[in-house]
PDB file of C-alpha atoms and ligand atoms in Angstrom:
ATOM      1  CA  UNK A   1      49.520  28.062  25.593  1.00 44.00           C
ATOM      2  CA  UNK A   2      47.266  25.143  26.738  1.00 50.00           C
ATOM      3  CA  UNK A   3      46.832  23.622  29.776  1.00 47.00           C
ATOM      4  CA  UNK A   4      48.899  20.526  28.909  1.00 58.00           C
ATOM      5  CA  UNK A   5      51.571  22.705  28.119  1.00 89.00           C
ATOM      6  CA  UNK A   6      51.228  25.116  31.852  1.00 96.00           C
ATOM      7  CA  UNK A   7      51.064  21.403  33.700  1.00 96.00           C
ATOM      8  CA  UNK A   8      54.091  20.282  31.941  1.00 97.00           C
ATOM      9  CA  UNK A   9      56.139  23.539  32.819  1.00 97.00           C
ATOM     10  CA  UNK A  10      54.855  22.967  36.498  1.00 97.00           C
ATOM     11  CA  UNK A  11      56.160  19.702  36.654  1.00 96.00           C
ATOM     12  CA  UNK A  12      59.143  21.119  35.353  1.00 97.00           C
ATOM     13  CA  UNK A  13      59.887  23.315  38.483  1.00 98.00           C
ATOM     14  CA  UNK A  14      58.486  20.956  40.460  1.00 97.00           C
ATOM     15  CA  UNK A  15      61.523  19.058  39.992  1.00 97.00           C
ATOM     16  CA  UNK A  16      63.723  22.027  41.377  1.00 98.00           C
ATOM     17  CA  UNK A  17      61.568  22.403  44.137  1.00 98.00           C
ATOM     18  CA  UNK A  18      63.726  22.596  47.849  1.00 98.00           C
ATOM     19  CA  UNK A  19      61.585  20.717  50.377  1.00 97.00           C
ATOM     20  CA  UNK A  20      63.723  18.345  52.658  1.00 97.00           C
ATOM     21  CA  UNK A  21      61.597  18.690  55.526  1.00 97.00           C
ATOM     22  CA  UNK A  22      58.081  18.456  54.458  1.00 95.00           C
ATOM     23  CA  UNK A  23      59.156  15.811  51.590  1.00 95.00           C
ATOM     24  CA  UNK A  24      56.590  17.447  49.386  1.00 96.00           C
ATOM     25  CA  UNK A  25      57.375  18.553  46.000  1.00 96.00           C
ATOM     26  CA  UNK A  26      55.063  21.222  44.744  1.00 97.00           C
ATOM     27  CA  UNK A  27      55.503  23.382  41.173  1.00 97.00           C
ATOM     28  CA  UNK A  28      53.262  25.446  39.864  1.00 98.00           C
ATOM     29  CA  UNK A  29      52.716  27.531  36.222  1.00 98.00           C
ATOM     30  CA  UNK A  30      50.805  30.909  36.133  1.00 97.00           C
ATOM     31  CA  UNK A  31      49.830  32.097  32.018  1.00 98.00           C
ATOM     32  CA  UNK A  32      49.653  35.769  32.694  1.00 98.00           C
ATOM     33  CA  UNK A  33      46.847  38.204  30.564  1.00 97.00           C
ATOM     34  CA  UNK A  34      50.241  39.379  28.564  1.00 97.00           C
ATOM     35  CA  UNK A  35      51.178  35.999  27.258  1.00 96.00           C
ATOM     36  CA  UNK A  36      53.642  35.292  29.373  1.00 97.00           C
ATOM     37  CA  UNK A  37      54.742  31.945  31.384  1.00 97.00           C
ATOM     38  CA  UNK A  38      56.359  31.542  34.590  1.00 98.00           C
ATOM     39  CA  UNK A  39      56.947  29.066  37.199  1.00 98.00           C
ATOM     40  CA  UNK A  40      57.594  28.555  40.724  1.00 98.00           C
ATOM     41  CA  UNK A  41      58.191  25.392  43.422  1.00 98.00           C
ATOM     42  CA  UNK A  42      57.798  25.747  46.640  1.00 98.00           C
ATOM     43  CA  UNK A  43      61.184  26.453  49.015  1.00 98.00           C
ATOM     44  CA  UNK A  44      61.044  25.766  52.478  1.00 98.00           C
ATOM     45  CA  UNK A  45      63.684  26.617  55.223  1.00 98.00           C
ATOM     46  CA  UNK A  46      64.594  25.393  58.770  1.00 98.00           C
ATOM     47  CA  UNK A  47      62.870  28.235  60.100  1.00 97.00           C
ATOM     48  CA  UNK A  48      59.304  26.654  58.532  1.00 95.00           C
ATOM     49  CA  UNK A  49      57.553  30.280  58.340  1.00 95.00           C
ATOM     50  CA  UNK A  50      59.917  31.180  55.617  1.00 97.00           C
ATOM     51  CA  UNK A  51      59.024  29.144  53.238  1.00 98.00           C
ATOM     52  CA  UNK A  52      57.127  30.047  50.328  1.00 98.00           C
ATOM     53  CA  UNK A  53      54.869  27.752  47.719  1.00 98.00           C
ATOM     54  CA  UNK A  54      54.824  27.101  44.732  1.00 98.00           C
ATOM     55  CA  UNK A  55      52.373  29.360  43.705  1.00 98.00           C
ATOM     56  CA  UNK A  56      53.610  32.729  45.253  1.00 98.00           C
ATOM     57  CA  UNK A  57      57.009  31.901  43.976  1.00 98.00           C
ATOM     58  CA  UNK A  58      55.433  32.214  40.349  1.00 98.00           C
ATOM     59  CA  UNK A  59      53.210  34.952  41.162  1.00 98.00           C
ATOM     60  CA  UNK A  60      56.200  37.261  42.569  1.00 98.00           C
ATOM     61  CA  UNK A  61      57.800  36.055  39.878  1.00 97.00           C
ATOM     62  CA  UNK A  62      55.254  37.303  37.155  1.00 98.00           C
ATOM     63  CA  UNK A  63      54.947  40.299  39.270  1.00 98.00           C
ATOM     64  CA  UNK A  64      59.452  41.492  38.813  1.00 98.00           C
ATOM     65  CA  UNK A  65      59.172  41.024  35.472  1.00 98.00           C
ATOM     66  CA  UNK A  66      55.543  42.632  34.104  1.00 98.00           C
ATOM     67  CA  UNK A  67      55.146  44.981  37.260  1.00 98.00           C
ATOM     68  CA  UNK A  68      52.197  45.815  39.659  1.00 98.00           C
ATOM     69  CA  UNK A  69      49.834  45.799  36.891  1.00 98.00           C
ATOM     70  CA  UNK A  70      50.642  42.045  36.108  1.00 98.00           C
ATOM     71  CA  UNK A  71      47.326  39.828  35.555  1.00 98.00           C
ATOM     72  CA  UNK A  72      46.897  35.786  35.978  1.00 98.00           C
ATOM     73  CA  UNK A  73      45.043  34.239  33.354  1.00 98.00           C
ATOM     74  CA  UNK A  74      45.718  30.309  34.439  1.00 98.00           C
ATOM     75  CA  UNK A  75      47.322  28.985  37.063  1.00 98.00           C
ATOM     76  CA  UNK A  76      48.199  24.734  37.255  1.00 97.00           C
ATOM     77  CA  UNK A  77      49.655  23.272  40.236  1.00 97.00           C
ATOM     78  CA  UNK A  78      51.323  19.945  40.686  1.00 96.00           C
ATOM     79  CA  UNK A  79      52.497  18.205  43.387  1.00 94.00           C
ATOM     80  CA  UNK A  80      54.308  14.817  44.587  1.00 93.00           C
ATOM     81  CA  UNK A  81      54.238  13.904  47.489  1.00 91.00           C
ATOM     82  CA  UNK A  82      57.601  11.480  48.523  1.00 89.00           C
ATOM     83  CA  UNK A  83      55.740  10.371  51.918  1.00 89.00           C
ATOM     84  CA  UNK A  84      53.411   8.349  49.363  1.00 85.00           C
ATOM     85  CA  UNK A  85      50.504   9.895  50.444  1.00 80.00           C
ATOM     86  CA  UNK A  86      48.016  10.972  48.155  1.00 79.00           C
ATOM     87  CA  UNK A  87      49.164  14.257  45.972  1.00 81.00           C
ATOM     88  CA  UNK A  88      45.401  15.489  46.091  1.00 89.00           C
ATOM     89  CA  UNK A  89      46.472  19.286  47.336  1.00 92.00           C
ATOM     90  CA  UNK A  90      44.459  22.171  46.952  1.00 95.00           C
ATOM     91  CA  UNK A  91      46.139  26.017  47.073  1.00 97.00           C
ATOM     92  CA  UNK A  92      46.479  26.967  50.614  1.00 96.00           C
ATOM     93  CA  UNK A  93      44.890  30.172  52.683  1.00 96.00           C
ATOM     94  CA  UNK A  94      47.970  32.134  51.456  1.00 97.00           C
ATOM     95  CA  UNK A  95      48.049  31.471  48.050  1.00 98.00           C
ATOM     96  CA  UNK A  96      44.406  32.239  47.263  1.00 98.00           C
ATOM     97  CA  UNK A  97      44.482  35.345  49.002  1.00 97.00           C
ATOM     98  CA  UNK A  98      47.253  35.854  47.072  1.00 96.00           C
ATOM     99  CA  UNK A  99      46.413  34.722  43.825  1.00 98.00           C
ATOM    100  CA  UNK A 100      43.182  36.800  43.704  1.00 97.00           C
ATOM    101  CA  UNK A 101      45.056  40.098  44.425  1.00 97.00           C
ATOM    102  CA  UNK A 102      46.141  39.077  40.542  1.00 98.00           C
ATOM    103  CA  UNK A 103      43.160  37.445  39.247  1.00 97.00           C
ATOM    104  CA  UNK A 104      40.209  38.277  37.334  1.00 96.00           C
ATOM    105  CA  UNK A 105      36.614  36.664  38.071  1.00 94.00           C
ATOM    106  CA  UNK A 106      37.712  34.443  35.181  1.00 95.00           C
ATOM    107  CA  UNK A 107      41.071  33.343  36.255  1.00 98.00           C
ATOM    108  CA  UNK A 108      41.382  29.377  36.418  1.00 97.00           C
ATOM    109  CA  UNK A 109      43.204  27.359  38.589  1.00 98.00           C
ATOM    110  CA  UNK A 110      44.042  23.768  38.184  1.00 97.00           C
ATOM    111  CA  UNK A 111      44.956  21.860  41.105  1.00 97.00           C
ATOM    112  CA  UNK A 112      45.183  17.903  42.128  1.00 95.00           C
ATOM    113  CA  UNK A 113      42.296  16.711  43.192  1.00 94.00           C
ATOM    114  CA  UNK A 114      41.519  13.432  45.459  1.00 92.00           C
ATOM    115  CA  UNK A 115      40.594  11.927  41.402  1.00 92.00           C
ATOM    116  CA  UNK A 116      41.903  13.939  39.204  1.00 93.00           C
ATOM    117  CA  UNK A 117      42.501  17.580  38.917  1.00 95.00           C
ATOM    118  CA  UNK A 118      39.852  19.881  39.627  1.00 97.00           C
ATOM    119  CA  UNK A 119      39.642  23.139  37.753  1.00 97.00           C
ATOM    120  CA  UNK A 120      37.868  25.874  39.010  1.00 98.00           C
ATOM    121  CA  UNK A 121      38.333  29.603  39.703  1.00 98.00           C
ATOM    122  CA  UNK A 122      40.447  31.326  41.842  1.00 97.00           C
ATOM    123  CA  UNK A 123      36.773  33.491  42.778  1.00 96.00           C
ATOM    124  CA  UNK A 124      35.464  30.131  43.804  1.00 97.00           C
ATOM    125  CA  UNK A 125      38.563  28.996  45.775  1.00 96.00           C
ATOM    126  CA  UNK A 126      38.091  32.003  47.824  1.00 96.00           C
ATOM    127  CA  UNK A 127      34.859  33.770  48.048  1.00 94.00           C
ATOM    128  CA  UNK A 128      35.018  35.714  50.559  1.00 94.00           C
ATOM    129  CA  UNK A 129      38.899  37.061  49.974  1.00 94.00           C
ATOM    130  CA  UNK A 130      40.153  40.181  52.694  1.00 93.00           C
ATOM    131  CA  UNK A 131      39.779  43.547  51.151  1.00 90.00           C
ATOM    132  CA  UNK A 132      39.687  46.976  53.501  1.00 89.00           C
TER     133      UNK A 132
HETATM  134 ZN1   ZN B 201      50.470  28.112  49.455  1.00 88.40          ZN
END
């Protein structure tokens, strides 16, 4: 699986994603260590503390399928944003803290950037992630 391939499959759920109050669209892909694809968009609710993004959608996702010992290889995120703001979006609090509970030191993320997407780690999104 390439990266072209996880960005199209984000923009795929993107398409599905339920956000009528924010107006922001937001999909994401996750390859997992065992080969496997899966997606997520981001599904808000009236009461805005339930909704979830993109990301963890995938992530739980990954997780009910493979099980707790599930591993993220990539993740790509997309977004688009119907305000017609700029799309440049990085992973929220949230999502990193929950993406490195899954990640490796070598786990990439993809996200849009202000030009272009940036690509980095999840380690370097969040350096300093809670652990007890
Ligand atoms: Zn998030």
């Amino acid at each position: 699986m390439t990266e072209i391939d996880l960005k199209a499959k984000a923009r795929d759920a993107m398409a599905n994603a339920y956000s009528p109050y924010s107006r922001f669209k937001v999909g994401a892909a996750i390859l997992t260590e065992a080969g496997n694809v899966f997606t997520g968009c981001n599904v808000e609710n009236i009461s805005y503390g339930l909704s979830i993004c993109a990301e963890r959608n995938a992530i739980v996702h990954a997780v009910a399928v493979e099980g707790p010992g599930m591993k993220l290889k990539e993740i790509v995120v997309t977004n688009h944003n119907e305000n017609g703001d700029s799309g440049a979006c990085s992973p929220c609090g949230a999502c990193r803290q929950f993406m490195i509970e899954f990640s490796s030191p070598s786990t990439q993320v993809t996200y849009p950037g202000e030009s272009g997407d940036v690509v980095t780690t999840v380690k370097k999104l969040l350096p300093e992630s809670f652990r007890f």
